[in-house]
PDB file of C-alpha atoms in Angstrom:
ATOM      1  CA  MET A   1       0.000   0.000   0.000  1.00  0.00           C
ATOM      2  CA  PRO A   2       2.053   2.977  -1.202  1.00  0.00           C
ATOM      3  CA  LEU A   3       1.836   6.180   0.773  1.00  0.00           C
ATOM      4  CA  PRO A   4       1.681   9.609  -0.908  1.00  0.00           C
ATOM      5  CA  THR A   5       3.649  10.959   2.059  1.00  0.00           C
ATOM      6  CA  SER A   6       5.853   9.679   4.836  1.00  0.00           C
ATOM      7  CA  PRO A   7       4.186   9.921   8.276  1.00  0.00           C
ATOM      8  CA  VAL A   8       7.438  10.473  10.155  1.00  0.00           C
ATOM      9  CA  ILE A   9       8.399  13.338   7.829  1.00  0.00           C
ATOM     10  CA  ARG A  10       4.931  14.898   7.971  1.00  0.00           C
ATOM     11  CA  ARG A  11       5.189  14.840  11.773  1.00  0.00           C
ATOM     12  CA  ALA A  12       8.515  16.662  11.559  1.00  0.00           C
ATOM     13  CA  ARG A  13       7.114  19.232   9.143  1.00  0.00           C
ATOM     14  CA  LEU A  14       3.931  19.771  11.160  1.00  0.00           C
ATOM     15  CA  GLY A  15       5.965  20.270  14.323  1.00  0.00           C
ATOM     16  CA  ALA A  16       8.233  22.814  12.657  1.00  0.00           C
ATOM     17  CA  GLU A  17       5.226  24.729  11.269  1.00  0.00           C
ATOM     18  CA  LEU A  18       3.461  24.800  14.647  1.00  0.00           C
ATOM     19  CA  ARG A  19       6.632  25.915  16.428  1.00  0.00           C
ATOM     20  CA  GLN A  20       7.038  28.767  13.939  1.00  0.00           C
ATOM     21  CA  LEU A  21       3.411  29.824  14.424  1.00  0.00           C
ATOM     22  CA  ARG A  22       3.799  29.822  18.229  1.00  0.00           C
ATOM     23  CA  ARG A  23       6.920  31.952  18.037  1.00  0.00           C
ATOM     24  CA  ARG A  24       5.215  34.340  15.624  1.00  0.00           C
ATOM     25  CA  GLU A  25       2.561  34.914  18.293  1.00  0.00           C
ATOM     26  CA  ALA A  26       5.348  35.397  20.904  1.00  0.00           C
ATOM     27  CA  LEU A  27       3.923  32.621  23.070  1.00  0.00           C
ATOM     28  CA  THR A  28       5.877  30.258  25.312  1.00  0.00           C
ATOM     29  CA  LEU A  29       5.149  26.567  25.649  1.00  0.00           C
ATOM     30  CA  GLU A  30       3.766  27.232  29.117  1.00  0.00           C
ATOM     31  CA  GLN A  31       1.395  29.950  27.912  1.00  0.00           C
ATOM     32  CA  VAL A  32      -0.057  27.768  25.149  1.00  0.00           C
ATOM     33  CA  CYS A  33      -0.512  24.787  27.455  1.00  0.00           C
ATOM     34  CA  ASP A  34      -2.193  26.979  30.088  1.00  0.00           C
ATOM     35  CA  ARG A  35      -4.714  28.228  27.524  1.00  0.00           C
ATOM     36  CA  LEU A  36      -5.464  24.666  26.396  1.00  0.00           C
ATOM     37  CA  GLY A  37      -5.566  23.236  29.889  1.00  0.00           C
ATOM     38  CA  TRP A  38      -2.792  20.743  29.134  1.00  0.00           C
ATOM     39  CA  ALA A  39      -1.148  19.399  32.273  1.00  0.00           C
ATOM     40  CA  SER A  40       2.448  19.983  31.140  1.00  0.00           C
ATOM     41  CA  THR A  41       4.496  21.322  28.252  1.00  0.00           C
ATOM     42  CA  SER A  42       5.841  17.895  27.311  1.00  0.00           C
ATOM     43  CA  LYS A  43       2.835  17.133  25.076  1.00  0.00           C
ATOM     44  CA  LEU A  44       3.303  20.294  23.019  1.00  0.00           C
ATOM     45  CA  SER A  45       7.061  19.877  22.981  1.00  0.00           C
ATOM     46  CA  ARG A  46       6.758  16.350  21.548  1.00  0.00           C
ATOM     47  CA  ILE A  47       4.352  17.584  18.856  1.00  0.00           C
ATOM     48  CA  GLU A  48       6.721  20.399  17.866  1.00  0.00           C
ATOM     49  CA  LEU A  49       9.662  17.988  17.730  1.00  0.00           C
ATOM     50  CA  GLY A  50       7.705  15.518  15.590  1.00  0.00           C
ATOM     51  CA  GLN A  51       8.088  12.829  18.237  1.00  0.00           C
ATOM     52  CA  SER A  52       4.441  11.810  18.607  1.00  0.00           C
ATOM     53  CA  ARG A  53       1.447  11.120  16.381  1.00  0.00           C
ATOM     54  CA  PRO A  54      -0.665  14.294  16.674  1.00  0.00           C
ATOM     55  CA  ASP A  55      -4.337  14.216  17.560  1.00  0.00           C
ATOM     56  CA  LEU A  56      -6.242  16.266  14.972  1.00  0.00           C
ATOM     57  CA  ALA A  57      -8.384  17.898  17.667  1.00  0.00           C
ATOM     58  CA  ASP A  58      -5.232  19.118  19.435  1.00  0.00           C
ATOM     59  CA  VAL A  59      -3.872  20.546  16.186  1.00  0.00           C
ATOM     60  CA  LEU A  60      -7.163  22.378  15.541  1.00  0.00           C
ATOM     61  CA  ASP A  61      -6.999  23.896  19.027  1.00  0.00           C
ATOM     62  CA  LEU A  62      -3.446  25.078  18.370  1.00  0.00           C
ATOM     63  CA  LEU A  63      -4.441  26.623  15.048  1.00  0.00           C
ATOM     64  CA  ASP A  64      -7.229  28.520  16.837  1.00  0.00           C
ATOM     65  CA  ILE A  65      -4.809  29.922  19.402  1.00  0.00           C
ATOM     66  CA  TYR A  66      -2.347  30.947  16.689  1.00  0.00           C
ATOM     67  CA  GLN A  67      -5.147  32.596  14.646  1.00  0.00           C
ATOM     68  CA  VAL A  68      -4.127  30.847  11.420  1.00  0.00           C
ATOM     69  CA  PRO A  69      -5.932  32.138   8.283  1.00  0.00           C
ATOM     70  CA  ALA A  70      -8.282  29.750   6.477  1.00  0.00           C
ATOM     71  CA  ALA A  71      -6.042  28.817   3.526  1.00  0.00           C
ATOM     72  CA  ALA A  72      -2.978  28.105   5.683  1.00  0.00           C
ATOM     73  CA  ARG A  73      -5.203  26.327   8.183  1.00  0.00           C
ATOM     74  CA  ASP A  74      -6.542  23.930   5.544  1.00  0.00           C
ATOM     75  CA  ALA A  75      -3.027  23.115   4.347  1.00  0.00           C
ATOM     76  CA  LEU A  76      -1.863  22.361   7.890  1.00  0.00           C
ATOM     77  CA  ILE A  77      -4.881  20.143   8.527  1.00  0.00           C
ATOM     78  CA  VAL A  78      -3.896  18.024   5.498  1.00  0.00           C
ATOM     79  CA  ILE A  79      -0.362  17.709   6.883  1.00  0.00           C
ATOM     80  CA  ALA A  80      -1.742  16.836  10.340  1.00  0.00           C
ATOM     81  CA  ARG A  81      -3.886  14.054   8.888  1.00  0.00           C
ATOM     82  CA  ASP A  82      -0.889  12.650   7.023  1.00  0.00           C
ATOM     83  CA  ALA A  83       1.183  12.878  10.220  1.00  0.00           C
ATOM     84  CA  ALA A  84      -1.442  11.030  12.238  1.00  0.00           C
ATOM     85  CA  THR A  85      -1.727   8.173   9.694  1.00  0.00           C
ATOM     86  CA  SER A  86      -4.363   5.632  10.561  1.00  0.00           C
ATOM     87  CA  ARG A  87      -3.260   2.549  12.409  1.00  0.00           C
ATOM     88  CA  GLY A  88      -4.777   0.570   9.550  1.00  0.00           C
ATOM     89  CA  TRP A  89      -1.675   1.325   7.489  1.00  0.00           C
ATOM     90  CA  TRP A  90       0.574   0.460  10.430  1.00  0.00           C
ATOM     91  CA  LYS A  91      -1.007  -2.991  10.484  1.00  0.00           C
ATOM     92  CA  THR A  92       0.234  -3.604   6.932  1.00  0.00           C
ATOM     93  CA  LEU A  93       3.774  -3.377   8.312  1.00  0.00           C
ATOM     94  CA  GLY A  94       3.132  -6.552  10.269  1.00  0.00           C
ATOM     95  CA  GLU A  95       5.479  -7.489  13.083  1.00  0.00           C
ATOM     96  CA  MET A  96       8.284  -4.978  12.877  1.00  0.00           C
ATOM     97  CA  SER A  97      10.720  -3.518  15.362  1.00  0.00           C
ATOM     98  CA  GLU A  98      10.508   0.213  16.016  1.00  0.00           C
ATOM     99  CA  ARG A  99      13.841   0.791  14.266  1.00  0.00           C
ATOM    100  CA  GLN A 100      12.666  -0.948  11.100  1.00  0.00           C
ATOM    101  CA  ARG A 101       9.292   0.806  11.282  1.00  0.00           C
ATOM    102  CA  VAL A 102      10.956   4.229  11.052  1.00  0.00           C
ATOM    103  CA  TYR A 103      12.817   3.160   7.911  1.00  0.00           C
ATOM    104  CA  ALA A 104       9.639   1.636   6.471  1.00  0.00           C
ATOM    105  CA  GLU A 105       7.757   4.911   6.957  1.00  0.00           C
ATOM    106  CA  LEU A 106      10.510   6.904   5.283  1.00  0.00           C
ATOM    107  CA  GLU A 107      10.802   4.477   2.386  1.00  0.00           C
ATOM    108  CA  ALA A 108       7.048   4.260   1.848  1.00  0.00           C
ATOM    109  CA  GLY A 109       6.688   8.003   1.237  1.00  0.00           C
ATOM    110  CA  ALA A 110       9.999   8.730  -0.497  1.00  0.00           C
ATOM    111  CA  ALA A 111      10.461   9.794  -4.106  1.00  0.00           C
ATOM    112  CA  ASP A 112      14.244   9.281  -3.998  1.00  0.00           C
ATOM    113  CA  ILE A 113      16.434   7.120  -1.745  1.00  0.00           C
ATOM    114  CA  VAL A 114      20.226   6.890  -1.659  1.00  0.00           C
ATOM    115  CA  GLU A 115      21.957   4.465   0.707  1.00  0.00           C
ATOM    116  CA  TYR A 116      25.646   4.167   1.512  1.00  0.00           C
ATOM    117  CA  GLN A 117      26.948   0.975   3.097  1.00  0.00           C
ATOM    118  CA  PRO A 118      30.604   0.353   3.931  1.00  0.00           C
ATOM    119  CA  ALA A 119      30.305  -3.238   5.172  1.00  0.00           C
ATOM    120  CA  VAL A 120      26.980  -4.965   4.418  1.00  0.00           C
ATOM    121  CA  VAL A 121      24.324  -5.077   1.708  1.00  0.00           C
ATOM    122  CA  PRO A 122      21.444  -2.637   2.466  1.00  0.00           C
ATOM    123  CA  GLY A 123      18.241  -4.130   3.865  1.00  0.00           C
ATOM    124  CA  LEU A 124      16.205  -3.265   0.765  1.00  0.00           C
ATOM    125  CA  LEU A 125      18.523  -5.426  -1.352  1.00  0.00           C
ATOM    126  CA  GLN A 126      19.097  -8.395   0.961  1.00  0.00           C
ATOM    127  CA  THR A 127      18.032 -11.920   0.122  1.00  0.00           C
ATOM    128  CA  PRO A 128      16.190 -13.769   2.926  1.00  0.00           C
ATOM    129  CA  ALA A 129      19.178 -16.045   3.589  1.00  0.00           C
ATOM    130  CA  TYR A 130      21.609 -13.118   3.721  1.00  0.00           C
ATOM    131  CA  ALA A 131      19.259 -11.158   6.002  1.00  0.00           C
ATOM    132  CA  ARG A 132      18.837 -14.186   8.274  1.00  0.00           C
ATOM    133  CA  SER A 133      22.610 -14.565   8.584  1.00  0.00           C
ATOM    134  CA  ARG A 134      23.144 -10.897   9.422  1.00  0.00           C
ATOM    135  CA  VAL A 135      20.269 -10.665  11.908  1.00  0.00           C
ATOM    136  CA  ALA A 136      21.365 -13.890  13.599  1.00  0.00           C
ATOM    137  CA  ALA A 137      24.889 -12.490  13.993  1.00  0.00           C
ATOM    138  CA  GLY A 138      23.408  -9.424  15.691  1.00  0.00           C
ATOM    139  CA  THR A 139      21.734 -11.511  18.394  1.00  0.00           C
ATOM    140  CA  LEU A 140      25.135 -11.733  20.061  1.00  0.00           C
ATOM    141  CA  LEU A 141      24.502  -8.142  21.207  1.00  0.00           C
ATOM    142  CA  ALA A 142      20.692  -8.244  21.230  1.00  0.00           C
ATOM    143  CA  PRO A 143      19.578 -11.787  22.161  1.00  0.00           C
ATOM    144  CA  GLU A 144      15.954 -10.656  22.491  1.00  0.00           C
ATOM    145  CA  VAL A 145      15.657 -10.100  18.716  1.00  0.00           C
ATOM    146  CA  ASP A 146      13.365 -12.537  16.897  1.00  0.00           C
ATOM    147  CA  VAL A 147      15.379 -13.422  13.805  1.00  0.00           C
ATOM    148  CA  GLU A 148      12.469 -14.610  11.666  1.00  0.00           C
ATOM    149  CA  VAL A 149      10.354 -11.556  12.502  1.00  0.00           C
ATOM    150  CA  GLU A 150      13.192  -9.264  11.427  1.00  0.00           C
ATOM    151  CA  VAL A 151      13.733 -11.223   8.201  1.00  0.00           C
ATOM    152  CA  ARG A 152      10.026 -10.998   7.328  1.00  0.00           C
ATOM    153  CA  ALA A 153      10.107  -7.279   8.090  1.00  0.00           C
ATOM    154  CA  ARG A 154      12.955  -6.744   5.632  1.00  0.00           C
ATOM    155  CA  ALA A 155      11.031  -8.635   2.953  1.00  0.00           C
ATOM    156  CA  LEU A 156       7.973  -6.482   3.587  1.00  0.00           C
ATOM    157  CA  ARG A 157      10.014  -3.288   3.295  1.00  0.00           C
ATOM    158  CA  GLN A 158      11.443  -4.468  -0.026  1.00  0.00           C
ATOM    159  CA  GLU A 159       7.982  -4.402  -1.601  1.00  0.00           C
ATOM    160  CA  VAL A 160       8.382  -0.621  -1.931  1.00  0.00           C
ATOM    161  CA  LEU A 161      10.806  -1.246  -4.826  1.00  0.00           C
ATOM    162  CA  ARG A 162       8.247  -3.311  -6.736  1.00  0.00           C
ATOM    163  CA  ARG A 163       5.100  -1.265  -6.230  1.00  0.00           C
ATOM    164  CA  ALA A 164       3.358   0.559  -9.084  1.00  0.00           C
ATOM    165  CA  GLU A 165       5.129   3.899  -8.467  1.00  0.00           C
ATOM    166  CA  PRO A 166       8.388   3.038  -6.706  1.00  0.00           C
ATOM    167  CA  PRO A 167      10.989   5.529  -5.466  1.00  0.00           C
ATOM    168  CA  ARG A 168      14.219   6.035  -7.408  1.00  0.00           C
ATOM    169  CA  TYR A 169      16.719   4.002  -5.414  1.00  0.00           C
ATOM    170  CA  THR A 170      20.525   4.130  -5.474  1.00  0.00           C
ATOM    171  CA  ALA A 171      22.821   1.969  -3.356  1.00  0.00           C
ATOM    172  CA  VAL A 172      26.481   2.957  -3.024  1.00  0.00           C
ATOM    173  CA  LEU A 173      28.452  -0.017  -1.706  1.00  0.00           C
ATOM    174  CA  ALA A 174      32.041  -0.091  -0.554  1.00  0.00           C
ATOM    175  CA  GLU A 175      33.713  -3.146  -2.055  1.00  0.00           C
ATOM    176  CA  ALA A 176      33.938  -4.708   1.414  1.00  0.00           C
ATOM    177  CA  ALA A 177      30.125  -4.919   1.479  1.00  0.00           C
ATOM    178  CA  CYS A 178      30.372  -7.515  -1.295  1.00  0.00           C
ATOM    179  CA  ASP A 179      33.036  -9.648   0.381  1.00  0.00           C
ATOM    180  CA  PRO A 180      31.882 -13.063   1.628  1.00  0.00           C
ATOM    181  CA  GLY A 181      33.205 -12.606   5.150  1.00  0.00           C
ATOM    182  CA  ASP A 182      31.890 -15.443   7.310  1.00  0.00           C
ATOM    183  CA  LEU A 183      28.876 -16.092   5.057  1.00  0.00           C
ATOM    184  CA  PRO A 184      28.305 -19.563   3.608  1.00  0.00           C
ATOM    185  CA  VAL A 185      29.445 -19.540  -0.015  1.00  0.00           C
ATOM    186  CA  ASP A 186      25.979 -20.301  -1.406  1.00  0.00           C
ATOM    187  CA  VAL A 187      24.398 -17.451   0.601  1.00  0.00           C
ATOM    188  CA  TRP A 188      27.064 -15.017  -0.560  1.00  0.00           C
ATOM    189  CA  ARG A 189      26.792 -16.066  -4.200  1.00  0.00           C
ATOM    190  CA  ASP A 190      22.974 -15.863  -4.212  1.00  0.00           C
ATOM    191  CA  GLN A 191      23.193 -12.386  -2.689  1.00  0.00           C
ATOM    192  CA  LEU A 192      25.552 -11.202  -5.426  1.00  0.00           C
ATOM    193  CA  ARG A 193      23.265 -12.706  -8.081  1.00  0.00           C
ATOM    194  CA  HIS A 194      20.351 -10.834  -6.524  1.00  0.00           C
ATOM    195  CA  LEU A 195      22.276  -7.547  -6.692  1.00  0.00           C
ATOM    196  CA  VAL A 196      22.856  -8.118 -10.392  1.00  0.00           C
ATOM    197  CA  THR A 197      19.201  -9.044 -10.954  1.00  0.00           C
ATOM    198  CA  VAL A 198      17.734  -6.082  -9.099  1.00  0.00           C
ATOM    199  CA  THR A 199      19.702  -3.639 -11.253  1.00  0.00           C
ATOM    200  CA  GLY A 200      17.426  -4.781 -14.062  1.00  0.00           C
ATOM    201  CA  LEU A 201      14.711  -2.606 -12.502  1.00  0.00           C
ATOM    202  CA  ALA A 202      14.732   0.794 -14.210  1.00  0.00           C
ATOM    203  CA  HIS A 203      14.484   2.693 -10.917  1.00  0.00           C
ATOM    204  CA  VAL A 204      17.233   0.775  -9.069  1.00  0.00           C
ATOM    205  CA  THR A 205      20.948   1.602  -9.370  1.00  0.00           C
ATOM    206  CA  VAL A 206      23.860  -0.086  -7.610  1.00  0.00           C
ATOM    207  CA  ARG A 207      27.293   1.583  -7.588  1.00  0.00           C
ATOM    208  CA  LEU A 208      30.423  -0.110  -6.277  1.00  0.00           C
ATOM    209  CA  LEU A 209      33.269   1.847  -4.672  1.00  0.00           C
ATOM    210  CA  PRO A 210      36.630   0.310  -5.576  1.00  0.00           C
ATOM    211  CA  ARG A 211      38.635  -0.714  -2.538  1.00  0.00           C
ATOM    212  CA  GLY A 212      41.328   1.941  -3.017  1.00  0.00           C
ATOM    213  CA  VAL A 213      38.738   4.718  -3.018  1.00  0.00           C
ATOM    214  CA  ALA A 214      36.819   3.252  -0.076  1.00  0.00           C
ATOM    215  CA  GLY A 215      39.997   3.366   2.018  1.00  0.00           C
ATOM    216  CA  SER A 216      40.977   6.908   1.084  1.00  0.00           C
ATOM    217  CA  GLY A 217      39.043   8.665   3.843  1.00  0.00           C
ATOM    218  CA  LEU A 218      36.495   9.950   1.309  1.00  0.00           C
ATOM    219  CA  HIS A 219      33.590   8.057   2.788  1.00  0.00           C
ATOM    220  CA  PRO A 220      31.837   8.609   6.149  1.00  0.00           C
ATOM    221  CA  LEU A 221      32.502   6.173   8.961  1.00  0.00           C
ATOM    222  CA  THR A 222      28.888   5.046   9.376  1.00  0.00           C
ATOM    223  CA  PRO A 223      26.202   3.827   6.957  1.00  0.00           C
ATOM    224  CA  TYR A 224      23.588   6.406   6.019  1.00  0.00           C
ATOM    225  CA  SER A 225      20.383   6.710   4.039  1.00  0.00           C
ATOM    226  CA  TRP A 226      19.138   9.875   2.315  1.00  0.00           C
ATOM    227  CA  TYR A 227      15.479  10.527   1.470  1.00  0.00           C
ATOM    228  CA  ALA A 228      13.678  13.123  -0.625  1.00  0.00           C
ATOM    229  CA  PHE A 229       9.893  13.319  -0.905  1.00  0.00           C
ATOM    230  CA  PRO A 230       7.294  14.195  -3.558  1.00  0.00           C
ATOM    231  CA  ASP A 231       6.314  17.404  -1.751  1.00  0.00           C
ATOM    232  CA  PRO A 232       9.433  19.625  -1.914  1.00  0.00           C
ATOM    233  CA  ALA A 233       8.316  21.346   1.290  1.00  0.00           C
ATOM    234  CA  ASP A 234       8.788  18.088   3.222  1.00  0.00           C
ATOM    235  CA  PRO A 235      12.302  18.157   4.687  1.00  0.00           C
ATOM    236  CA  ARG A 236      14.926  16.027   2.973  1.00  0.00           C
ATOM    237  CA  THR A 237      16.227  13.642   5.601  1.00  0.00           C
ATOM    238  CA  VAL A 238      19.320  11.598   6.440  1.00  0.00           C
ATOM    239  CA  MET A 239      19.332   8.561   8.729  1.00  0.00           C
ATOM    240  CA  LEU A 240      22.619   7.540  10.337  1.00  0.00           C
ATOM    241  CA  GLU A 241      22.824   3.901  11.340  1.00  0.00           C
ATOM    242  CA  ALA A 242      24.552   3.200  14.657  1.00  0.00           C
ATOM    243  CA  LEU A 243      24.965   0.047  16.717  1.00  0.00           C
ATOM    244  CA  THR A 244      22.015   0.416  19.091  1.00  0.00           C
ATOM    245  CA  THR A 245      20.005   3.291  17.648  1.00  0.00           C
ATOM    246  CA  ASP A 246      19.663   5.502  14.573  1.00  0.00           C
ATOM    247  CA  VAL A 247      19.933   9.282  14.259  1.00  0.00           C
ATOM    248  CA  ARG A 248      17.639  11.312  12.007  1.00  0.00           C
ATOM    249  CA  LEU A 249      19.071  14.529  10.552  1.00  0.00           C
ATOM    250  CA  ALA A 250      16.752  17.042   8.909  1.00  0.00           C
ATOM    251  CA  THR A 251      18.427  20.444   9.270  1.00  0.00           C
ATOM    252  CA  MET A 252      19.434  22.007   5.970  1.00  0.00           C
ATOM    253  CA  LEU A 253      23.087  22.262   7.045  1.00  0.00           C
ATOM    254  CA  ASP A 254      23.367  18.574   7.967  1.00  0.00           C
ATOM    255  CA  VAL A 255      21.508  17.300   4.908  1.00  0.00           C
ATOM    256  CA  ASP A 256      23.488  19.544   2.540  1.00  0.00           C
ATOM    257  CA  ARG A 257      26.747  18.088   3.858  1.00  0.00           C
ATOM    258  CA  TYR A 258      25.576  14.535   3.258  1.00  0.00           C
ATOM    259  CA  GLU A 259      24.358  15.451  -0.205  1.00  0.00           C
ATOM    260  CA  ARG A 260      27.817  16.792  -1.056  1.00  0.00           C
ATOM    261  CA  MET A 261      29.312  13.588   0.345  1.00  0.00           C
ATOM    262  CA  THR A 262      26.938  11.535  -1.809  1.00  0.00           C
ATOM    263  CA  GLU A 263      27.995  13.457  -4.917  1.00  0.00           C
ATOM    264  CA  ALA A 264      31.661  12.730  -4.116  1.00  0.00           C
ATOM    265  CA  LEU A 265      30.955   9.028  -3.547  1.00  0.00           C
ATOM    266  CA  LEU A 266      29.048   8.712  -6.819  1.00  0.00           C
ATOM    267  CA  ALA A 267      31.842  10.502  -8.690  1.00  0.00           C
ATOM    268  CA  ALA A 268      34.372   8.002  -7.312  1.00  0.00           C
ATOM    269  CA  ALA A 269      32.241   4.874  -7.775  1.00  0.00           C
ATOM    270  CA  LEU A 270      32.176   2.529 -10.733  1.00  0.00           C
ATOM    271  CA  SER A 271      29.463   3.246 -13.276  1.00  0.00           C
ATOM    272  CA  PRO A 272      26.274   1.158 -13.055  1.00  0.00           C
ATOM    273  CA  GLU A 273      27.471  -0.940 -16.011  1.00  0.00           C
ATOM    274  CA  GLU A 274      30.944  -1.429 -14.529  1.00  0.00           C
ATOM    275  CA  THR A 275      29.361  -2.378 -11.216  1.00  0.00           C
ATOM    276  CA  VAL A 276      27.221  -5.108 -12.799  1.00  0.00           C
ATOM    277  CA  THR A 277      30.302  -6.469 -14.573  1.00  0.00           C
ATOM    278  CA  ALA A 278      32.303  -6.486 -11.328  1.00  0.00           C
ATOM    279  CA  LEU A 279      29.509  -8.221  -9.404  1.00  0.00           C
ATOM    280  CA  ALA A 280      29.012 -10.822 -12.137  1.00  0.00           C
ATOM    281  CA  ARG A 281      32.738 -11.524 -12.117  1.00  0.00           C
ATOM    282  CA  ARG A 282      32.613 -12.069  -8.350  1.00  0.00           C
ATOM    283  CA  VAL A 283      29.760 -14.545  -8.793  1.00  0.00           C
ATOM    284  CA  GLY A 284      31.911 -16.457 -11.276  1.00  0.00           C
ATOM    285  CA  GLU A 285      34.787 -16.547  -8.825  1.00  0.00           C
TER     286      GLU A 285
END
């Protein structure tokens, strides 16, 4: 079920718009909450930071306080409804950890996605066997993880690349990401074959960074994903992948830096055709 927008991004945009309106009226968090009879400022703070699903009634009350004109009000109500997103759509995500759910929301509403991976194949391109091997290895640090649930979640996320109007997707892989490591040979070879196959989709591009370039200090130290959305007013976003949590960057300064980094990586990477040749050669080896 493709989304026209990404709920997590709409929440961020709604929060930024409401914060700007409050400051325009020269109101503090405390003053707004007093007028609404809210027990504390934490509720409003979480809405402004895009950290909670907004209740439409609460948003309407805020728009009344900020005296928003009709046209702007209607536009913000549309954003608020997108940000709230019915739980019916959430159910289509099935069993999914909170970390994967954030990525699924971003992917579902994106028009363009670029991922950089220095060590592993990105989740959207993993075969089930490869995903199972990687998730199982991670249980050393997180034994509570249900491996099969996580593998099914990855497969569900991958449907975004095969829907009727998919995002344009580019994966930039350091050469180490295509090394077998401790993978069984058949799992590794099937994963490489899948990378070659998926490049047959017109909207999917895989670019390989030669080992010399990947070790030059050009690339960032952590994997990241970049997202742009159909509505240009929705903030372009970068997700940084860390060991135990992920960091979402949406300020123009941060995103611009990662976009410049992406341009440098793409300039240094093999062409799409050269990448397919290199991957096919590895399969033969």
